[in-house]
């Protein structure tokens, strides 16, 4: 079997990198090498920046309707290639095919939001703000943008970035994760097929050196990042140092509260899906549940149903969760799970020694549950990013809210209840950016903005919705006054407008 070499995309063309440093892309279910990805050279990164800067001069002047039509064509092509894209995600990331197809759907939502650009990019106007004076705003593109994505959603995260950026008239350089780049590259190829002109959308690969070079480039005006907290903090600070606009969506420790009046079966189903789906590798997973009052008696059933979840390669459609992305990720997860035992938590379900028949080399970790968890334990304070669930038990809703608000992160939280009063109290008292009410993973649909908060986010504006357009544009305010021409020669003023 030949090993694919992942290209760069510069100036509308696939480019074979001249880099001497290449990394293997592995199938996490088998450890088979399925592709090789280059760490782009300084010259290649500079070429991508130059291409984007050159293209901006013309692309920024393309009519907003024509930019929108390309977005419509892109969403059509993504829809037509759903299975192909999902299979690439499963091959390199490991998530199950149904989960990968769901990711394609989420990417489509973000692209469809970019199809609303004719409305979203409109400015404001006040006629006769003062006598004979009009004031209005223009939402103008910034220039060259950069997007840096994590491995866990190679399609969705890219769709959060480049479609709205280029729909607003910017040009773009995407740096996807080197762990699973093939689906991202295919998505960009479809964007070019949809009509994105040469230079408007470029792709480079690499590590910290490539990221720093992109941020430091004078032509780059804004940087979007979604990934881990340490990397995001560096990117945000480095971008600020170099005068760049930045948004960084980062780590999380989301909590799901279950009240005694919740629909038991639905609450447990949604808890297990949100804690263990995608093998826990999503920033909006629910790795902590807080059982309030009598719901502590549901623990045996929750544990039994967790044990029944099927672990297998992502290609098995009946698998509930696939492998984690890499041996290194598995080792880190196991180390954290071991620390939970060492620090005194009760291991109710143990997935540390998970084996899948026929896949002895896979990075499999089974569903794992801890009870008697304290908030100073590593399994609570750190983002495990694996199929692990910490269970806390409290007597009242106020105690649950206090625990959540004391956590540094504010990406998302949810509550399961049949009481409107309880739900309303929760949404008003909780200090978290995204709230689910009987919804386990409260990522809003893409025509609303992603609004994580506190340590989960750096920057004022998030992806999607109206905020993403504000991020990728610069508002110009115009104050205008026009005077009647002074015809001192006595000639008539002709105001007829030709419609030819």
JSON list of N, CA, C and O in Angstrom, two decimals, residues 98-150:
[
{"chain": "A", "resi": 98, "resn": "UNK", "atom": "N", "xyz": [-20.67, 7.18, 12.35]},
{"chain": "A", "resi": 98, "resn": "UNK", "atom": "CA", "xyz": [-21.82, 8.05, 12.65]},
{"chain": "A", "resi": 98, "resn": "UNK", "atom": "C", "xyz": [-21.40, 9.37, 13.31]},
{"chain": "A", "resi": 98, "resn": "UNK", "atom": "O", "xyz": [-21.96, 10.42, 13.00]},
{"chain": "A", "resi": 99, "resn": "UNK", "atom": "N", "xyz": [-20.41, 9.28, 14.19]},
{"chain": "A", "resi": 99, "resn": "UNK", "atom": "CA", "xyz": [-19.93, 10.50, 14.84]},
{"chain": "A", "resi": 99, "resn": "UNK", "atom": "C", "xyz": [-19.25, 11.41, 13.82]},
{"chain": "A", "resi": 99, "resn": "UNK", "atom": "O", "xyz": [-19.42, 12.64, 13.84]},
{"chain": "A", "resi": 100, "resn": "UNK", "atom": "N", "xyz": [-18.47, 10.82, 12.91]},
{"chain": "A", "resi": 100, "resn": "UNK", "atom": "CA", "xyz": [-17.79, 11.61, 11.88]},
{"chain": "A", "resi": 100, "resn": "UNK", "atom": "C", "xyz": [-18.79, 12.24, 10.93]},
{"chain": "A", "resi": 100, "resn": "UNK", "atom": "O", "xyz": [-18.63, 13.39, 10.49]},
{"chain": "A", "resi": 101, "resn": "UNK", "atom": "N", "xyz": [-19.85, 11.51, 10.60]},
{"chain": "A", "resi": 101, "resn": "UNK", "atom": "CA", "xyz": [-20.89, 12.08, 9.74]},
{"chain": "A", "resi": 101, "resn": "UNK", "atom": "C", "xyz": [-21.59, 13.23, 10.46]},
{"chain": "A", "resi": 101, "resn": "UNK", "atom": "O", "xyz": [-21.97, 14.23, 9.82]},
{"chain": "A", "resi": 102, "resn": "UNK", "atom": "N", "xyz": [-21.76, 13.10, 11.76]},
{"chain": "A", "resi": 102, "resn": "UNK", "atom": "CA", "xyz": [-22.31, 14.21, 12.54]},
{"chain": "A", "resi": 102, "resn": "UNK", "atom": "C", "xyz": [-21.41, 15.42, 12.49]},
{"chain": "A", "resi": 102, "resn": "UNK", "atom": "O", "xyz": [-21.90, 16.57, 12.46]},
{"chain": "A", "resi": 103, "resn": "UNK", "atom": "N", "xyz": [-20.10, 15.20, 12.50]},
{"chain": "A", "resi": 103, "resn": "UNK", "atom": "CA", "xyz": [-19.17, 16.32, 12.39]},
{"chain": "A", "resi": 103, "resn": "UNK", "atom": "C", "xyz": [-19.31, 17.03, 11.05]},
{"chain": "A", "resi": 103, "resn": "UNK", "atom": "O", "xyz": [-19.28, 18.27, 10.98]},
{"chain": "A", "resi": 104, "resn": "UNK", "atom": "N", "xyz": [-19.49, 16.26, 9.98]},
{"chain": "A", "resi": 104, "resn": "UNK", "atom": "CA", "xyz": [-19.72, 16.88, 8.67]},
{"chain": "A", "resi": 104, "resn": "UNK", "atom": "C", "xyz": [-20.96, 17.78, 8.73]},
{"chain": "A", "resi": 104, "resn": "UNK", "atom": "O", "xyz": [-20.98, 18.89, 8.20]},
{"chain": "A", "resi": 105, "resn": "UNK", "atom": "N", "xyz": [-22.00, 17.30, 9.41]},
{"chain": "A", "resi": 105, "resn": "UNK", "atom": "CA", "xyz": [-23.21, 18.09, 9.56]},
{"chain": "A", "resi": 105, "resn": "UNK", "atom": "C", "xyz": [-22.97, 19.39, 10.30]},
{"chain": "A", "resi": 105, "resn": "UNK", "atom": "O", "xyz": [-23.51, 20.44, 9.94]},
{"chain": "A", "resi": 106, "resn": "UNK", "atom": "N", "xyz": [-22.15, 19.33, 11.35]},
{"chain": "A", "resi": 106, "resn": "UNK", "atom": "CA", "xyz": [-21.83, 20.54, 12.10]},
{"chain": "A", "resi": 106, "resn": "UNK", "atom": "C", "xyz": [-21.01, 21.51, 11.24]},
{"chain": "A", "resi": 106, "resn": "UNK", "atom": "O", "xyz": [-21.17, 22.74, 11.33]},
{"chain": "A", "resi": 107, "resn": "UNK", "atom": "N", "xyz": [-20.10, 20.97, 10.41]},
{"chain": "A", "resi": 107, "resn": "UNK", "atom": "CA", "xyz": [-19.35, 21.82, 9.50]},
{"chain": "A", "resi": 107, "resn": "UNK", "atom": "C", "xyz": [-20.28, 22.50, 8.51]},
{"chain": "A", "resi": 107, "resn": "UNK", "atom": "O", "xyz": [-20.13, 23.69, 8.19]},
{"chain": "A", "resi": 108, "resn": "UNK", "atom": "N", "xyz": [-21.27, 21.76, 8.04]},
{"chain": "A", "resi": 108, "resn": "UNK", "atom": "CA", "xyz": [-22.24, 22.33, 7.11]},
{"chain": "A", "resi": 108, "resn": "UNK", "atom": "C", "xyz": [-23.00, 23.49, 7.74]},
{"chain": "A", "resi": 108, "resn": "UNK", "atom": "O", "xyz": [-23.26, 24.51, 7.08]},
{"chain": "A", "resi": 109, "resn": "UNK", "atom": "N", "xyz": [-23.37, 23.35, 9.00]},
{"chain": "A", "resi": 109, "resn": "UNK", "atom": "CA", "xyz": [-24.07, 24.44, 9.68]},
{"chain": "A", "resi": 109, "resn": "UNK", "atom": "C", "xyz": [-23.24, 25.72, 9.66]},
{"chain": "A", "resi": 109, "resn": "UNK", "atom": "O", "xyz": [-23.76, 26.81, 9.43]},
{"chain": "A", "resi": 110, "resn": "UNK", "atom": "N", "xyz": [-21.93, 25.58, 9.92]},
{"chain": "A", "resi": 110, "resn": "UNK", "atom": "CA", "xyz": [-21.06, 26.76, 9.95]},
{"chain": "A", "resi": 110, "resn": "UNK", "atom": "C", "xyz": [-20.94, 27.38, 8.56]},
{"chain": "A", "resi": 110, "resn": "UNK", "atom": "O", "xyz": [-20.93, 28.61, 8.41]},
{"chain": "A", "resi": 111, "resn": "UNK", "atom": "N", "xyz": [-20.84, 26.54, 7.54]},
{"chain": "A", "resi": 111, "resn": "UNK", "atom": "CA", "xyz": [-20.76, 27.05, 6.17]},
{"chain": "A", "resi": 111, "resn": "UNK", "atom": "C", "xyz": [-22.07, 27.73, 5.78]},
{"chain": "A", "resi": 111, "resn": "UNK", "atom": "O", "xyz": [-22.08, 28.78, 5.14]},
{"chain": "A", "resi": 112, "resn": "UNK", "atom": "N", "xyz": [-23.18, 27.14, 6.19]},
{"chain": "A", "resi": 112, "resn": "UNK", "atom": "CA", "xyz": [-24.49, 27.74, 5.89]},
{"chain": "A", "resi": 112, "resn": "UNK", "atom": "C", "xyz": [-24.64, 29.10, 6.57]},
{"chain": "A", "resi": 112, "resn": "UNK", "atom": "O", "xyz": [-25.31, 30.00, 6.05]},
{"chain": "A", "resi": 113, "resn": "UNK", "atom": "N", "xyz": [-24.03, 29.25, 7.74]},
{"chain": "A", "resi": 113, "resn": "UNK", "atom": "CA", "xyz": [-24.05, 30.56, 8.38]},
{"chain": "A", "resi": 113, "resn": "UNK", "atom": "C", "xyz": [-23.30, 31.58, 7.51]},
{"chain": "A", "resi": 113, "resn": "UNK", "atom": "O", "xyz": [-23.73, 32.73, 7.39]},
{"chain": "A", "resi": 114, "resn": "UNK", "atom": "N", "xyz": [-22.19, 31.13, 6.89]},
{"chain": "A", "resi": 114, "resn": "UNK", "atom": "CA", "xyz": [-21.46, 32.02, 5.99]},
{"chain": "A", "resi": 114, "resn": "UNK", "atom": "C", "xyz": [-22.28, 32.37, 4.75]},
{"chain": "A", "resi": 114, "resn": "UNK", "atom": "O", "xyz": [-22.03, 33.40, 4.11]},
{"chain": "A", "resi": 115, "resn": "UNK", "atom": "N", "xyz": [-23.26, 31.52, 4.41]},
{"chain": "A", "resi": 115, "resn": "UNK", "atom": "CA", "xyz": [-24.14, 31.82, 3.28]},
{"chain": "A", "resi": 115, "resn": "UNK", "atom": "C", "xyz": [-25.08, 32.99, 3.59]},
{"chain": "A", "resi": 115, "resn": "UNK", "atom": "O", "xyz": [-25.76, 33.49, 2.69]},
{"chain": "A", "resi": 116, "resn": "UNK", "atom": "N", "xyz": [-25.13, 33.40, 4.85]},
{"chain": "A", "resi": 116, "resn": "UNK", "atom": "CA", "xyz": [-25.96, 34.55, 5.24]},
{"chain": "A", "resi": 116, "resn": "UNK", "atom": "C", "xyz": [-25.17, 35.85, 5.27]},
{"chain": "A", "resi": 116, "resn": "UNK", "atom": "O", "xyz": [-25.60, 36.83, 5.86]},
{"chain": "A", "resi": 117, "resn": "UNK", "atom": "N", "xyz": [-24.02, 35.86, 4.62]},
{"chain": "A", "resi": 117, "resn": "UNK", "atom": "CA", "xyz": [-23.09, 36.97, 4.76]},
{"chain": "A", "resi": 117, "resn": "UNK", "atom": "C", "xyz": [-23.69, 38.28, 4.25]},
{"chain": "A", "resi": 117, "resn": "UNK", "atom": "O", "xyz": [-23.35, 39.37, 4.73]},
{"chain": "A", "resi": 118, "resn": "UNK", "atom": "N", "xyz": [-24.60, 38.21, 3.27]},
{"chain": "A", "resi": 118, "resn": "UNK", "atom": "CA", "xyz": [-25.19, 39.45, 2.75]},
{"chain": "A", "resi": 118, "resn": "UNK", "atom": "C", "xyz": [-25.97, 40.18, 3.83]},
{"chain": "A", "resi": 118, "resn": "UNK", "atom": "O", "xyz": [-26.11, 41.40, 3.79]},
{"chain": "A", "resi": 119, "resn": "UNK", "atom": "N", "xyz": [-26.49, 39.43, 4.78]},
{"chain": "A", "resi": 119, "resn": "UNK", "atom": "CA", "xyz": [-27.20, 40.07, 5.89]},
{"chain": "A", "resi": 119, "resn": "UNK", "atom": "C", "xyz": [-26.26, 40.37, 7.05]},
{"chain": "A", "resi": 119, "resn": "UNK", "atom": "O", "xyz": [-26.30, 41.44, 7.65]},
{"chain": "A", "resi": 120, "resn": "UNK", "atom": "N", "xyz": [-25.37, 39.40, 7.36]},
{"chain": "A", "resi": 120, "resn": "UNK", "atom": "CA", "xyz": [-24.53, 39.54, 8.54]},
{"chain": "A", "resi": 120, "resn": "UNK", "atom": "C", "xyz": [-23.51, 40.67, 8.43]},
{"chain": "A", "resi": 120, "resn": "UNK", "atom": "O", "xyz": [-23.11, 41.25, 9.43]},
{"chain": "A", "resi": 121, "resn": "UNK", "atom": "N", "xyz": [-23.08, 40.97, 7.20]},
{"chain": "A", "resi": 121, "resn": "UNK", "atom": "CA", "xyz": [-22.03, 41.99, 7.03]},
{"chain": "A", "resi": 121, "resn": "UNK", "atom": "C", "xyz": [-22.61, 43.38, 6.79]},
{"chain": "A", "resi": 121, "resn": "UNK", "atom": "O", "xyz": [-21.87, 44.33, 6.53]},
{"chain": "A", "resi": 122, "resn": "UNK", "atom": "N", "xyz": [-23.90, 43.52, 6.88]},
{"chain": "A", "resi": 122, "resn": "UNK", "atom": "CA", "xyz": [-24.51, 44.84, 6.69]},
{"chain": "A", "resi": 122, "resn": "UNK", "atom": "C", "xyz": [-24.10, 45.80, 7.81]},
{"chain": "A", "resi": 122, "resn": "UNK", "atom": "O", "xyz": [-23.95, 45.40, 8.95]},
{"chain": "A", "resi": 123, "resn": "UNK", "atom": "N", "xyz": [-23.97, 47.05, 7.44]},
{"chain": "A", "resi": 123, "resn": "UNK", "atom": "CA", "xyz": [-23.67, 48.08, 8.43]},
{"chain": "A", "resi": 123, "resn": "UNK", "atom": "C", "xyz": [-24.94, 48.73, 8.94]},
{"chain": "A", "resi": 123, "resn": "UNK", "atom": "O", "xyz": [-26.05, 48.26, 8.73]},
{"chain": "A", "resi": 124, "resn": "UNK", "atom": "N", "xyz": [-24.76, 49.88, 9.62]},
{"chain": "A", "resi": 124, "resn": "UNK", "atom": "CA", "xyz": [-25.87, 50.64, 10.18]},
{"chain": "A", "resi": 124, "resn": "UNK", "atom": "C", "xyz": [-25.87, 52.04, 9.56]},
{"chain": "A", "resi": 124, "resn": "UNK", "atom": "O", "xyz": [-24.84, 52.51, 9.07]},
{"chain": "A", "resi": 125, "resn": "UNK", "atom": "N", "xyz": [-27.04, 52.68, 9.60]},
{"chain": "A", "resi": 125, "resn": "UNK", "atom": "CA", "xyz": [-27.10, 54.04, 9.07]},
{"chain": "A", "resi": 125, "resn": "UNK", "atom": "C", "xyz": [-28.13, 54.86, 9.84]},
{"chain": "A", "resi": 125, "resn": "UNK", "atom": "O", "xyz": [-29.19, 54.36, 10.21]},
{"chain": "A", "resi": 126, "resn": "UNK", "atom": "N", "xyz": [-27.76, 56.10, 10.08]},
{"chain": "A", "resi": 126, "resn": "UNK", "atom": "CA", "xyz": [-28.69, 57.07, 10.65]},
{"chain": "A", "resi": 126, "resn": "UNK", "atom": "C", "xyz": [-28.76, 58.27, 9.72]},
{"chain": "A", "resi": 126, "resn": "UNK", "atom": "O", "xyz": [-27.79, 59.00, 9.55]},
{"chain": "A", "resi": 127, "resn": "UNK", "atom": "N", "xyz": [-29.93, 58.43, 9.07]},
{"chain": "A", "resi": 127, "resn": "UNK", "atom": "CA", "xyz": [-30.14, 59.55, 8.18]},
{"chain": "A", "resi": 127, "resn": "UNK", "atom": "C", "xyz": [-30.48, 60.80, 9.00]},
{"chain": "A", "resi": 127, "resn": "UNK", "atom": "O", "xyz": [-31.29, 60.73, 9.93]},
{"chain": "A", "resi": 128, "resn": "UNK", "atom": "N", "xyz": [-29.84, 61.92, 8.68]},
{"chain": "A", "resi": 128, "resn": "UNK", "atom": "CA", "xyz": [-30.04, 63.15, 9.43]},
{"chain": "A", "resi": 128, "resn": "UNK", "atom": "C", "xyz": [-29.73, 62.99, 10.92]},
{"chain": "A", "resi": 128, "resn": "UNK", "atom": "O", "xyz": [-30.49, 63.40, 11.80]},
{"chain": "A", "resi": 129, "resn": "UNK", "atom": "N", "xyz": [-28.60, 62.35, 11.20]},
{"chain": "A", "resi": 129, "resn": "UNK", "atom": "CA", "xyz": [-28.15, 62.25, 12.59]},
{"chain": "A", "resi": 129, "resn": "UNK", "atom": "C", "xyz": [-27.96, 63.64, 13.18]},
{"chain": "A", "resi": 129, "resn": "UNK", "atom": "O", "xyz": [-28.19, 63.86, 14.37]},
{"chain": "A", "resi": 130, "resn": "UNK", "atom": "N", "xyz": [-27.51, 64.54, 12.36]},
{"chain": "A", "resi": 130, "resn": "UNK", "atom": "CA", "xyz": [-27.55, 65.98, 12.62]},
{"chain": "A", "resi": 130, "resn": "UNK", "atom": "C", "xyz": [-28.12, 66.61, 11.35]},
{"chain": "A", "resi": 130, "resn": "UNK", "atom": "O", "xyz": [-28.24, 65.93, 10.33]},
{"chain": "A", "resi": 131, "resn": "UNK", "atom": "N", "xyz": [-28.46, 67.87, 11.39]},
{"chain": "A", "resi": 131, "resn": "UNK", "atom": "CA", "xyz": [-29.09, 68.49, 10.23]},
{"chain": "A", "resi": 131, "resn": "UNK", "atom": "C", "xyz": [-28.20, 68.37, 9.00]},
{"chain": "A", "resi": 131, "resn": "UNK", "atom": "O", "xyz": [-27.07, 68.86, 8.97]},
{"chain": "A", "resi": 132, "resn": "UNK", "atom": "N", "xyz": [-28.70, 67.63, 8.01]},
{"chain": "A", "resi": 132, "resn": "UNK", "atom": "CA", "xyz": [-27.95, 67.45, 6.78]},
{"chain": "A", "resi": 132, "resn": "UNK", "atom": "C", "xyz": [-26.78, 66.50, 6.88]},
{"chain": "A", "resi": 132, "resn": "UNK", "atom": "O", "xyz": [-25.97, 66.39, 5.96]},
{"chain": "A", "resi": 133, "resn": "UNK", "atom": "N", "xyz": [-26.68, 65.80, 7.99]},
{"chain": "A", "resi": 133, "resn": "UNK", "atom": "CA", "xyz": [-25.53, 64.91, 8.23]},
{"chain": "A", "resi": 133, "resn": "UNK", "atom": "C", "xyz": [-26.03, 63.47, 8.38]},
{"chain": "A", "resi": 133, "resn": "UNK", "atom": "O", "xyz": [-26.95, 63.20, 9.15]},
{"chain": "A", "resi": 134, "resn": "UNK", "atom": "N", "xyz": [-25.41, 62.55, 7.63]},
{"chain": "A", "resi": 134, "resn": "UNK", "atom": "CA", "xyz": [-25.70, 61.13, 7.76]},
{"chain": "A", "resi": 134, "resn": "UNK", "atom": "C", "xyz": [-24.50, 60.42, 8.39]},
{"chain": "A", "resi": 134, "resn": "UNK", "atom": "O", "xyz": [-23.35, 60.77, 8.11]},
{"chain": "A", "resi": 135, "resn": "UNK", "atom": "N", "xyz": [-24.79, 59.45, 9.24]},
{"chain": "A", "resi": 135, "resn": "UNK", "atom": "CA", "xyz": [-23.74, 58.63, 9.85]},
{"chain": "A", "resi": 135, "resn": "UNK", "atom": "C", "xyz": [-24.02, 57.17, 9.51]},
{"chain": "A", "resi": 135, "resn": "UNK", "atom": "O", "xyz": [-25.15, 56.70, 9.70]},
{"chain": "A", "resi": 136, "resn": "UNK", "atom": "N", "xyz": [-23.00, 56.48, 9.01]},
{"chain": "A", "resi": 136, "resn": "UNK", "atom": "CA", "xyz": [-23.20, 55.07, 8.68]},
{"chain": "A", "resi": 136, "resn": "UNK", "atom": "C", "xyz": [-21.90, 54.30, 8.88]},
{"chain": "A", "resi": 136, "resn": "UNK", "atom": "O", "xyz": [-20.82, 54.91, 9.01]},
{"chain": "A", "resi": 137, "resn": "UNK", "atom": "N", "xyz": [-22.02, 52.98, 8.96]},
{"chain": "A", "resi": 137, "resn": "UNK", "atom": "CA", "xyz": [-20.85, 52.14, 9.19]},
{"chain": "A", "resi": 137, "resn": "UNK", "atom": "C", "xyz": [-20.63, 51.20, 8.02]},
{"chain": "A", "resi": 137, "resn": "UNK", "atom": "O", "xyz": [-21.58, 50.75, 7.36]},
{"chain": "A", "resi": 138, "resn": "UNK", "atom": "N", "xyz": [-19.38, 50.88, 7.78]},
{"chain": "A", "resi": 138, "resn": "UNK", "atom": "CA", "xyz": [-18.97, 49.92, 6.76]},
{"chain": "A", "resi": 138, "resn": "UNK", "atom": "C", "xyz": [-18.19, 48.81, 7.47]},
{"chain": "A", "resi": 138, "resn": "UNK", "atom": "O", "xyz": [-17.23, 49.08, 8.19]},
{"chain": "A", "resi": 139, "resn": "UNK", "atom": "N", "xyz": [-18.59, 47.57, 7.26]},
{"chain": "A", "resi": 139, "resn": "UNK", "atom": "CA", "xyz": [-17.87, 46.43, 7.85]},
{"chain": "A", "resi": 139, "resn": "UNK", "atom": "C", "xyz": [-16.93, 45.86, 6.80]},
{"chain": "A", "resi": 139, "resn": "UNK", "atom": "O", "xyz": [-17.33, 45.07, 5.95]},
{"chain": "A", "resi": 140, "resn": "UNK", "atom": "N", "xyz": [-15.68, 46.28, 6.88]},
{"chain": "A", "resi": 140, "resn": "UNK", "atom": "CA", "xyz": [-14.70, 45.98, 5.85]},
{"chain": "A", "resi": 140, "resn": "UNK", "atom": "C", "xyz": [-13.82, 44.80, 6.24]},
{"chain": "A", "resi": 140, "resn": "UNK", "atom": "O", "xyz": [-13.50, 44.60, 7.42]},
{"chain": "A", "resi": 141, "resn": "UNK", "atom": "N", "xyz": [-13.38, 44.00, 5.26]},
{"chain": "A", "resi": 141, "resn": "UNK", "atom": "CA", "xyz": [-12.46, 42.89, 5.58]},
{"chain": "A", "resi": 141, "resn": "UNK", "atom": "C", "xyz": [-11.14, 43.40, 6.12]},
{"chain": "A", "resi": 141, "resn": "UNK", "atom": "O", "xyz": [-10.71, 44.53, 5.82]},
{"chain": "A", "resi": 142, "resn": "UNK", "atom": "N", "xyz": [-10.51, 42.54, 6.94]},
{"chain": "A", "resi": 142, "resn": "UNK", "atom": "CA", "xyz": [-9.27, 42.95, 7.62]},
{"chain": "A", "resi": 142, "resn": "UNK", "atom": "C", "xyz": [-8.04, 42.80, 6.74]},
{"chain": "A", "resi": 142, "resn": "UNK", "atom": "O", "xyz": [-7.13, 43.61, 6.76]},
{"chain": "A", "resi": 143, "resn": "UNK", "atom": "N", "xyz": [-7.97, 41.67, 6.01]},
{"chain": "A", "resi": 143, "resn": "UNK", "atom": "CA", "xyz": [-6.77, 41.34, 5.26]},
{"chain": "A", "resi": 143, "resn": "UNK", "atom": "C", "xyz": [-6.54, 39.85, 5.29]},
{"chain": "A", "resi": 143, "resn": "UNK", "atom": "O", "xyz": [-7.44, 39.05, 5.05]},
{"chain": "A", "resi": 144, "resn": "UNK", "atom": "N", "xyz": [-5.34, 39.44, 5.66]},
{"chain": "A", "resi": 144, "resn": "UNK", "atom": "CA", "xyz": [-4.99, 38.02, 5.72]},
{"chain": "A", "resi": 144, "resn": "UNK", "atom": "C", "xyz": [-5.30, 37.48, 7.12]},
{"chain": "A", "resi": 144, "resn": "UNK", "atom": "O", "xyz": [-4.88, 38.05, 8.13]},
{"chain": "A", "resi": 145, "resn": "UNK", "atom": "N", "xyz": [-6.05, 36.38, 7.17]},
{"chain": "A", "resi": 145, "resn": "UNK", "atom": "CA", "xyz": [-6.36, 35.72, 8.43]},
{"chain": "A", "resi": 145, "resn": "UNK", "atom": "C", "xyz": [-5.67, 34.37, 8.52]},
{"chain": "A", "resi": 145, "resn": "UNK", "atom": "O", "xyz": [-5.33, 33.75, 7.51]},
{"chain": "A", "resi": 146, "resn": "UNK", "atom": "N", "xyz": [-5.48, 33.90, 9.75]},
{"chain": "A", "resi": 146, "resn": "UNK", "atom": "CA", "xyz": [-4.85, 32.60, 10.01]},
{"chain": "A", "resi": 146, "resn": "UNK", "atom": "C", "xyz": [-5.76, 31.79, 10.92]},
{"chain": "A", "resi": 146, "resn": "UNK", "atom": "O", "xyz": [-6.33, 32.32, 11.87]},
{"chain": "A", "resi": 147, "resn": "UNK", "atom": "N", "xyz": [-5.90, 30.50, 10.62]},
{"chain": "A", "resi": 147, "resn": "UNK", "atom": "CA", "xyz": [-6.65, 29.59, 11.47]},
{"chain": "A", "resi": 147, "resn": "UNK", "atom": "C", "xyz": [-5.80, 28.40, 11.87]},
{"chain": "A", "resi": 147, "resn": "UNK", "atom": "O", "xyz": [-5.11, 27.80, 11.02]},
{"chain": "A", "resi": 148, "resn": "UNK", "atom": "N", "xyz": [-5.83, 28.04, 13.14]},
{"chain": "A", "resi": 148, "resn": "UNK", "atom": "CA", "xyz": [-5.05, 26.93, 13.68]},
{"chain": "A", "resi": 148, "resn": "UNK", "atom": "C", "xyz": [-6.01, 26.01, 14.41]},
{"chain": "A", "resi": 148, "resn": "UNK", "atom": "O", "xyz": [-6.67, 26.43, 15.37]},
{"chain": "A", "resi": 149, "resn": "UNK", "atom": "N", "xyz": [-6.12, 24.76, 13.96]},
{"chain": "A", "resi": 149, "resn": "UNK", "atom": "CA", "xyz": [-7.15, 23.86, 14.48]},
{"chain": "A", "resi": 149, "resn": "UNK", "atom": "C", "xyz": [-6.55, 22.67, 15.22]},
{"chain": "A", "resi": 149, "resn": "UNK", "atom": "O", "xyz": [-5.45, 22.22, 14.91]},
{"chain": "A", "resi": 150, "resn": "UNK", "atom": "N", "xyz": [-7.32, 22.15, 16.18]},
{"chain": "A", "resi": 150, "resn": "UNK", "atom": "CA", "xyz": [-6.94, 20.96, 16.93]},
{"chain": "A", "resi": 150, "resn": "UNK", "atom": "C", "xyz": [-7.34, 19.70, 16.14]},
{"chain": "A", "resi": 150, "resn": "UNK", "atom": "O", "xyz": [-8.06, 19.77, 15.15]}
]
